[in-house]
Amino acid sequence: MTTGPDTKSEFTVEPWRVREIGLHPGNLAQSESVFALSNGHIGVRGNYDEGDPSGLPGTYLNSFYEKRPLPYAEAGYGYPEEGQTVVNVTDGKLIRLLVDDQPLDLRYGVVRHQERTLDMRTGLLHRDLIWETTAGKKVRVRSTRLVSFTQRAILAINYTVEAVDQPLRVVIQSEMVANEEIPVTSKDPRVAAALKDPLVPEEHSFSGNRSSLIHCTRASELRLAAACDHIVHGDDVHSNTYVEPDWSRTTIGTELKPGETVGVTKFVAYGWSSQRTLPALRDQVDAALSAVLHTGWDGLVAEQQAYVEEFWDGADVEVDGDPVVQQAVRFGLWHVLQAGARAEGRAIPAKGLTGPGYDGHSFWDTEMFVLPVLTATAPLAARDALWWRLSIADLAEERAKTLKLKGITFPWRTIRGQECSAYWPAGTAAFHINADIAVAAARYVFWTGDDEFDHEVALPLLVRTARLWADLGYHGDDGRFHIDGVTGPDEYSAIVDDNIYTNLMAARNLRYAADVTERWPEEAKALNVTEAEVADWRAACETIAMPFDAERDVYMQDADFTNHRVWDFQETYTNDSYPLLLHYPYVDIYPQQVVKQADLVLAMHWCGNEFTPKQKARAFEYYEAINCRDSSLSACTQAVVAADVGQVELAHDYLTEAALMDLRDLEHNTKDGVHVASLAGAWLALVCGFGGLRDYHGELSFAPTLPETITRLAFTVRWHGCKIRVEVTHDHTTYHLEDGPDAHTEVKHYGKKFLLRTGKPVSKPTRPPKPLTPRPTQPVGRAPIVAGSLH
């Protein structure tokens, strides 16, 4: 066969498309993640239509999982007993092709041309292939795939075969397969055991070209239904359908003369439930197919394009002068949309529905990286994600009781809502997730003014998490409110006292809880909130501890942090020993000054009004030198704060790294799924970094700045039902309010308020901050990618 080089896939740099030309057999799995399609309910990896070859097959349904035991070498009180692992469900995207009895398999014959294109303006994945059999006969295959945003149960594929230069006998085999073989992606034997034929067949049936398979998981007892139907295109075509418990096949056969085509439009419907009966689930997917057949392929494509166009109208970011980042930020927004658009009462996993990485779990990444983007661009998706958190609050209350704490304790990692982290120091002790969730709920209210959400969702989340902090913390002899024994975002510093990020986020949680009870006093009474309790919350948030090292003139990531010895980065670099957690025991890592990811620096992004410009510049310089960035979550935050302290070119470097995390496979694990939080981070780096967007306590402000090579930055956010468009150049920044004939809102430009009205743009000078320190240095070998070096 002819192929591209057996190296990483190289995607073309285009403003609105991600295109791969040729074959890259050594990196199939990365491409499958990049080209994965999802709507937040269904996710399908970008596997070839014919199934083989593949890097990692995958089809996922949000929150559909299998349980597995979490055994421990030594028992401990409060350890979670079960884990949860995302299941590869029935694969409905398979369309195999036989040409004169030879199966189309790219490992055989000759590939004359192959091109796959993700069109982010339309929400469609296209493939164009010219393949020559070993007998020298050429066939052209064109396919278009979509996962519908408007009909969320539906995956659809339009598949066309053309005889190029000789007559051909062609057979198309459209299949659904359950319990398909997949490579083992985890070294944990419990995961492999849980995923060995996880689906137990319950019913299979067909009628005409429609077939259905119904399965149930063994341990979690979740029921899944998958059904497909077909519209055949072509003359003198014969078809039949055959079904077994774990697979169905609709076969379409014909003969083609040169230039003639045959094709099929395949619609696949998915549904699952933990409670619904088998007949009800069967009827659900059957109804979804009937609805989409009424819409038809052309109608479904038109719906998809309209949905995506509306999203881009309020979310697009334009970057003049850096085409690589321009493509990457749109790619990031695309995957953020896919992860959350139709989740509707389910979680947003760290990998979205693009792969099995992290076992399909959701973390704090959602609230601190993904939801700020969705709140500003697709607020209903953010609303749904926060409703999901409220739906698992009773489980979080049970967990808090197990830990002998008041309030609620959300899980560090989960699918359904139970804690699934078997490592206590980095899991249970990372209590900051509770404040992350609470503050995300408050942020949504700040941005939307959604009163219903405020009292139905934000109020109970804020009150119940505030009770946790009031119980977990205490007022010390120094008069400050302290929170001990926690793990902050930096997982290389575990079980510490007064982690500044945790403390500042907890203080916001407490403040916003007090505020929301005053807005909704009757609803607060129903939660048994008392005046004394609210007073305690305010006293705690106003006296929160922030450890400071006066000798070094820098805030401490946590109490005593700067008193530890500094990690020997030269030795680590010489021995090629990153990431540290795979080469060193935690007993070495924990007592030293080495940071896995932005922690105090993250606090300076989301709680930056608690620091002076000088304090931020000094802290950023100090922590840059010890942050080895063993996490994909770090670069975007470093970009935001670098821009804030005037290190604009360094910010551009970090932006590039965050944006290209998956397109260039910088962490070497995109094969397991994309990094949704880092992709959201490209937006954060541009909009919060170079746009200077902040929303401290519900006030919208901007402090724009640009690196030298970016000549113009334009972005749109949705604020209180209006679209605010911001255009930044090196000379001036122009603000537009685009909704409503007489809408108006207050906005800050470099801290000074002005009134923005519809149809009356306001232009103000761009005055970037001057750096207060020299350009910070990073640990040896851990400097970010240089912006422009990958063009």
CSV table of N, CA and C in Angstrom, one decimal, residues 231-305:
chain,number,residue,atom,x,y,z
A,231,ILE,N,-31.3,4.1,3.9
A,231,ILE,CA,-31.9,4.5,2.7
A,231,ILE,C,-30.8,4.2,1.6
A,232,VAL,N,-31.2,3.3,0.6
A,232,VAL,CA,-30.3,2.9,-0.4
A,232,VAL,C,-30.4,3.7,-1.6
A,233,HIS,N,-29.3,4.1,-2.2
A,233,HIS,CA,-29.2,5.0,-3.4
A,233,HIS,C,-28.6,4.2,-4.5
A,234,GLY,N,-29.3,4.0,-5.6
A,234,GLY,CA,-28.7,3.3,-6.8
A,234,GLY,C,-29.7,2.4,-7.5
A,235,ASP,N,-29.4,2.0,-8.7
A,235,ASP,CA,-30.3,1.1,-9.5
A,235,ASP,C,-29.9,-0.3,-9.4
A,236,ASP,N,-30.9,-1.2,-9.5
A,236,ASP,CA,-30.6,-2.7,-9.6
A,236,ASP,C,-29.8,-3.1,-8.3
A,237,VAL,N,-30.3,-2.7,-7.2
A,237,VAL,CA,-29.6,-3.0,-5.9
A,237,VAL,C,-30.3,-4.0,-5.1
A,238,HIS,N,-29.6,-5.0,-4.6
A,238,HIS,CA,-30.2,-6.0,-3.8
A,238,HIS,C,-29.8,-5.8,-2.3
A,239,SER,N,-30.7,-6.0,-1.4
A,239,SER,CA,-30.3,-5.8,0.0
A,239,SER,C,-31.0,-6.9,0.9
A,240,ASN,N,-30.3,-7.2,2.0
A,240,ASN,CA,-30.9,-8.1,3.0
A,240,ASN,C,-30.3,-7.7,4.3
A,241,THR,N,-31.0,-8.1,5.4
A,241,THR,CA,-30.5,-7.9,6.8
A,241,THR,C,-30.5,-9.1,7.6
A,242,TYR,N,-29.5,-9.3,8.4
A,242,TYR,CA,-29.3,-10.5,9.2
A,242,TYR,C,-28.9,-10.0,10.6
A,243,VAL,N,-29.4,-10.6,11.6
A,243,VAL,CA,-29.2,-10.1,13.0
A,243,VAL,C,-28.8,-11.3,13.9
A,244,GLU,N,-27.8,-11.1,14.7
A,244,GLU,CA,-27.4,-12.0,15.8
A,244,GLU,C,-27.4,-11.2,17.1
A,245,PRO,N,-27.3,-11.9,18.3
A,245,PRO,CA,-27.3,-11.2,19.6
A,245,PRO,C,-26.4,-10.0,19.7
A,246,ASP,N,-25.1,-10.1,19.1
A,246,ASP,CA,-24.1,-9.1,19.3
A,246,ASP,C,-23.8,-8.3,18.0
A,247,TRP,N,-24.6,-8.6,16.9
A,247,TRP,CA,-24.3,-7.8,15.7
A,247,TRP,C,-25.5,-7.9,14.7
A,248,SER,N,-25.5,-6.9,13.9
A,248,SER,CA,-26.5,-6.9,12.8
A,248,SER,C,-25.8,-6.5,11.5
A,249,ARG,N,-26.3,-6.9,10.4
A,249,ARG,CA,-25.7,-6.6,9.1
A,249,ARG,C,-26.7,-6.4,8.1
A,250,THR,N,-26.7,-5.2,7.4
A,250,THR,CA,-27.5,-5.0,6.2
A,250,THR,C,-26.6,-5.0,5.0
A,251,THR,N,-26.8,-5.9,4.1
A,251,THR,CA,-25.9,-6.1,2.9
A,251,THR,C,-26.6,-5.5,1.7
A,252,ILE,N,-25.8,-4.7,0.9
A,252,ILE,CA,-26.3,-4.1,-0.3
A,252,ILE,C,-25.4,-4.5,-1.4
A,253,GLY,N,-25.9,-5.1,-2.5
A,253,GLY,CA,-25.0,-5.6,-3.5
A,253,GLY,C,-25.5,-5.1,-4.9
A,254,THR,N,-24.5,-4.8,-5.8
A,254,THR,CA,-24.8,-4.4,-7.1
A,254,THR,C,-23.6,-4.4,-8.0
A,255,GLU,N,-23.8,-4.2,-9.3
A,255,GLU,CA,-22.7,-4.1,-10.3
A,255,GLU,C,-22.7,-2.6,-10.8
A,256,LEU,N,-21.4,-2.1,-10.9
A,256,LEU,CA,-21.3,-0.7,-11.4
A,256,LEU,C,-20.4,-0.7,-12.6
A,257,LYS,N,-20.9,0.2,-13.6
A,257,LYS,CA,-20.0,0.5,-14.7
A,257,LYS,C,-19.2,1.7,-14.3
A,258,PRO,N,-18.1,2.0,-15.1
A,258,PRO,CA,-17.3,3.2,-14.8
A,258,PRO,C,-18.1,4.4,-14.7
A,259,GLY,N,-18.0,5.2,-13.6
A,259,GLY,CA,-18.7,6.4,-13.4
A,259,GLY,C,-20.0,6.2,-12.7
A,260,GLU,N,-20.5,5.0,-12.5
A,260,GLU,CA,-21.7,4.8,-11.8
A,260,GLU,C,-21.5,4.7,-10.3
A,261,THR,N,-22.5,5.0,-9.6
A,261,THR,CA,-22.4,5.0,-8.1
A,261,THR,C,-23.5,4.2,-7.4
A,262,VAL,N,-23.2,3.8,-6.2
A,262,VAL,CA,-24.2,3.2,-5.4
A,262,VAL,C,-23.9,3.7,-4.0
A,263,GLY,N,-24.9,3.9,-3.2
A,263,GLY,CA,-24.7,4.5,-1.9
A,263,GLY,C,-25.8,4.1,-0.9
A,264,VAL,N,-25.5,4.5,0.4
A,264,VAL,CA,-26.4,4.2,1.4
A,264,VAL,C,-26.3,5.4,2.4
A,265,THR,N,-27.5,5.8,2.9
A,265,THR,CA,-27.5,6.7,4.1
A,265,THR,C,-27.9,5.9,5.3
A,266,LYS,N,-27.1,5.9,6.3
A,266,LYS,CA,-27.3,5.1,7.5
A,266,LYS,C,-27.6,6.0,8.7
A,267,PHE,N,-28.7,5.7,9.3
A,267,PHE,CA,-29.1,6.4,10.5
A,267,PHE,C,-29.0,5.5,11.7
A,268,VAL,N,-28.3,5.9,12.8
A,268,VAL,CA,-28.2,5.0,13.9
A,268,VAL,C,-28.7,5.8,15.1
A,269,ALA,N,-29.6,5.1,15.9
A,269,ALA,CA,-30.2,5.8,17.1
A,269,ALA,C,-29.7,5.0,18.4
A,270,TYR,N,-29.4,5.8,19.4
A,270,TYR,CA,-28.9,5.3,20.7
A,270,TYR,C,-29.8,5.7,21.8
A,271,GLY,N,-30.0,4.9,22.8
A,271,GLY,CA,-30.7,5.3,24.0
A,271,GLY,C,-30.2,4.3,25.1
A,272,TRP,N,-30.2,4.9,26.4
A,272,TRP,CA,-29.9,4.0,27.5
A,272,TRP,C,-30.6,4.5,28.7
A,273,SER,N,-30.7,3.6,29.7
A,273,SER,CA,-31.4,4.0,30.9
A,273,SER,C,-31.0,3.0,32.0
A,274,SER,N,-31.1,3.5,33.3
A,274,SER,CA,-30.9,2.6,34.4
A,274,SER,C,-32.2,2.1,35.0
A,275,GLN,N,-33.3,2.7,34.5
A,275,GLN,CA,-34.6,2.4,35.0
A,275,GLN,C,-35.6,1.9,34.0
A,276,ARG,N,-35.5,2.4,32.8
A,276,ARG,CA,-36.6,2.1,31.8
A,276,ARG,C,-36.6,0.7,31.4
A,277,THR,N,-37.8,0.2,31.1
A,277,THR,CA,-38.0,-1.2,30.7
A,277,THR,C,-37.4,-1.4,29.3
A,278,LEU,N,-37.2,-2.7,28.9
A,278,LEU,CA,-36.7,-3.0,27.6
A,278,LEU,C,-37.7,-2.6,26.5
A,279,PRO,N,-39.0,-2.8,26.6
A,279,PRO,CA,-39.9,-2.3,25.5
A,279,PRO,C,-39.8,-0.8,25.4
A,280,ALA,N,-39.7,-0.1,26.5
A,280,ALA,CA,-39.7,1.4,26.4
A,280,ALA,C,-38.5,1.9,25.7
A,281,LEU,N,-37.3,1.2,26.0
A,281,LEU,CA,-36.1,1.7,25.4
A,281,LEU,C,-36.1,1.3,23.9
A,282,ARG,N,-36.7,0.1,23.6
A,282,ARG,CA,-36.8,-0.3,22.2
A,282,ARG,C,-37.6,0.8,21.4
A,283,ASP,N,-38.7,1.2,22.0
A,283,ASP,CA,-39.6,2.1,21.4
A,283,ASP,C,-38.9,3.5,21.2
A,284,GLN,N,-38.1,3.8,22.2
A,284,GLN,CA,-37.4,5.1,22.1
A,284,GLN,C,-36.5,5.3,20.9
A,285,VAL,N,-35.7,4.2,20.7
A,285,VAL,CA,-34.8,4.3,19.5
A,285,VAL,C,-35.5,4.2,18.2
A,286,ASP,N,-36.6,3.4,18.2
A,286,ASP,CA,-37.4,3.2,17.0
A,286,ASP,C,-38.0,4.5,16.7
A,287,ALA,N,-38.5,5.3,17.7
A,287,ALA,CA,-39.1,6.6,17.4
A,287,ALA,C,-38.1,7.6,16.9
A,288,ALA,N,-36.8,7.5,17.5
A,288,ALA,CA,-35.8,8.4,17.0
A,288,ALA,C,-35.5,8.2,15.5
A,289,LEU,N,-35.5,6.9,15.1
A,289,LEU,CA,-35.2,6.6,13.7
A,289,LEU,C,-36.4,7.1,12.8
A,290,SER,N,-37.6,6.9,13.3
A,290,SER,CA,-38.7,7.4,12.5
A,290,SER,C,-38.7,8.9,12.3
A,291,ALA,N,-38.3,9.6,13.3
A,291,ALA,CA,-38.2,11.1,13.3
A,291,ALA,C,-37.1,11.5,12.3
A,292,VAL,N,-35.9,10.9,12.3
A,292,VAL,CA,-34.9,11.3,11.5
A,292,VAL,C,-35.1,10.9,10.0
A,293,LEU,N,-35.8,9.8,9.8
A,293,LEU,CA,-36.1,9.4,8.4
A,293,LEU,C,-37.1,10.4,7.8
A,294,HIS,N,-38.0,11.0,8.7
A,294,HIS,CA,-38.9,12.0,8.2
A,294,HIS,C,-38.1,13.3,7.8
A,295,THR,N,-37.0,13.6,8.7
A,295,THR,CA,-36.2,14.8,8.4
A,295,THR,C,-35.4,14.5,7.1
A,296,GLY,N,-34.8,13.3,7.0
A,296,GLY,CA,-34.0,13.0,5.8
A,296,GLY,C,-32.6,13.6,6.0
A,297,TRP,N,-31.7,13.0,5.1
A,297,TRP,CA,-30.3,13.4,5.2
A,297,TRP,C,-30.1,14.9,5.0
A,298,ASP,N,-30.7,15.4,3.9
A,298,ASP,CA,-30.5,16.9,3.6
A,298,ASP,C,-31.0,17.7,4.7
A,299,GLY,N,-32.2,17.4,5.3
A,299,GLY,CA,-32.7,18.1,6.4
A,299,GLY,C,-31.9,18.1,7.6
A,300,LEU,N,-31.3,16.9,7.9
A,300,LEU,CA,-30.4,16.8,9.1
A,300,LEU,C,-29.2,17.6,8.9
A,301,VAL,N,-28.6,17.6,7.7
A,301,VAL,CA,-27.4,18.4,7.5
A,301,VAL,C,-27.7,19.9,7.6
A,302,ALA,N,-28.9,20.3,7.1
A,302,ALA,CA,-29.3,21.7,7.3
A,302,ALA,C,-29.5,22.1,8.7
A,303,GLU,N,-30.1,21.2,9.5
A,303,GLU,CA,-30.2,21.5,10.9
A,303,GLU,C,-28.9,21.6,11.6
A,304,GLN,N,-28.0,20.7,11.3
A,304,GLN,CA,-26.6,20.7,11.9
A,304,GLN,C,-25.9,22.1,11.6
A,305,GLN,N,-26.0,22.5,10.3
A,305,GLN,CA,-25.3,23.7,9.9
A,305,GLN,C,-25.9,24.9,10.6
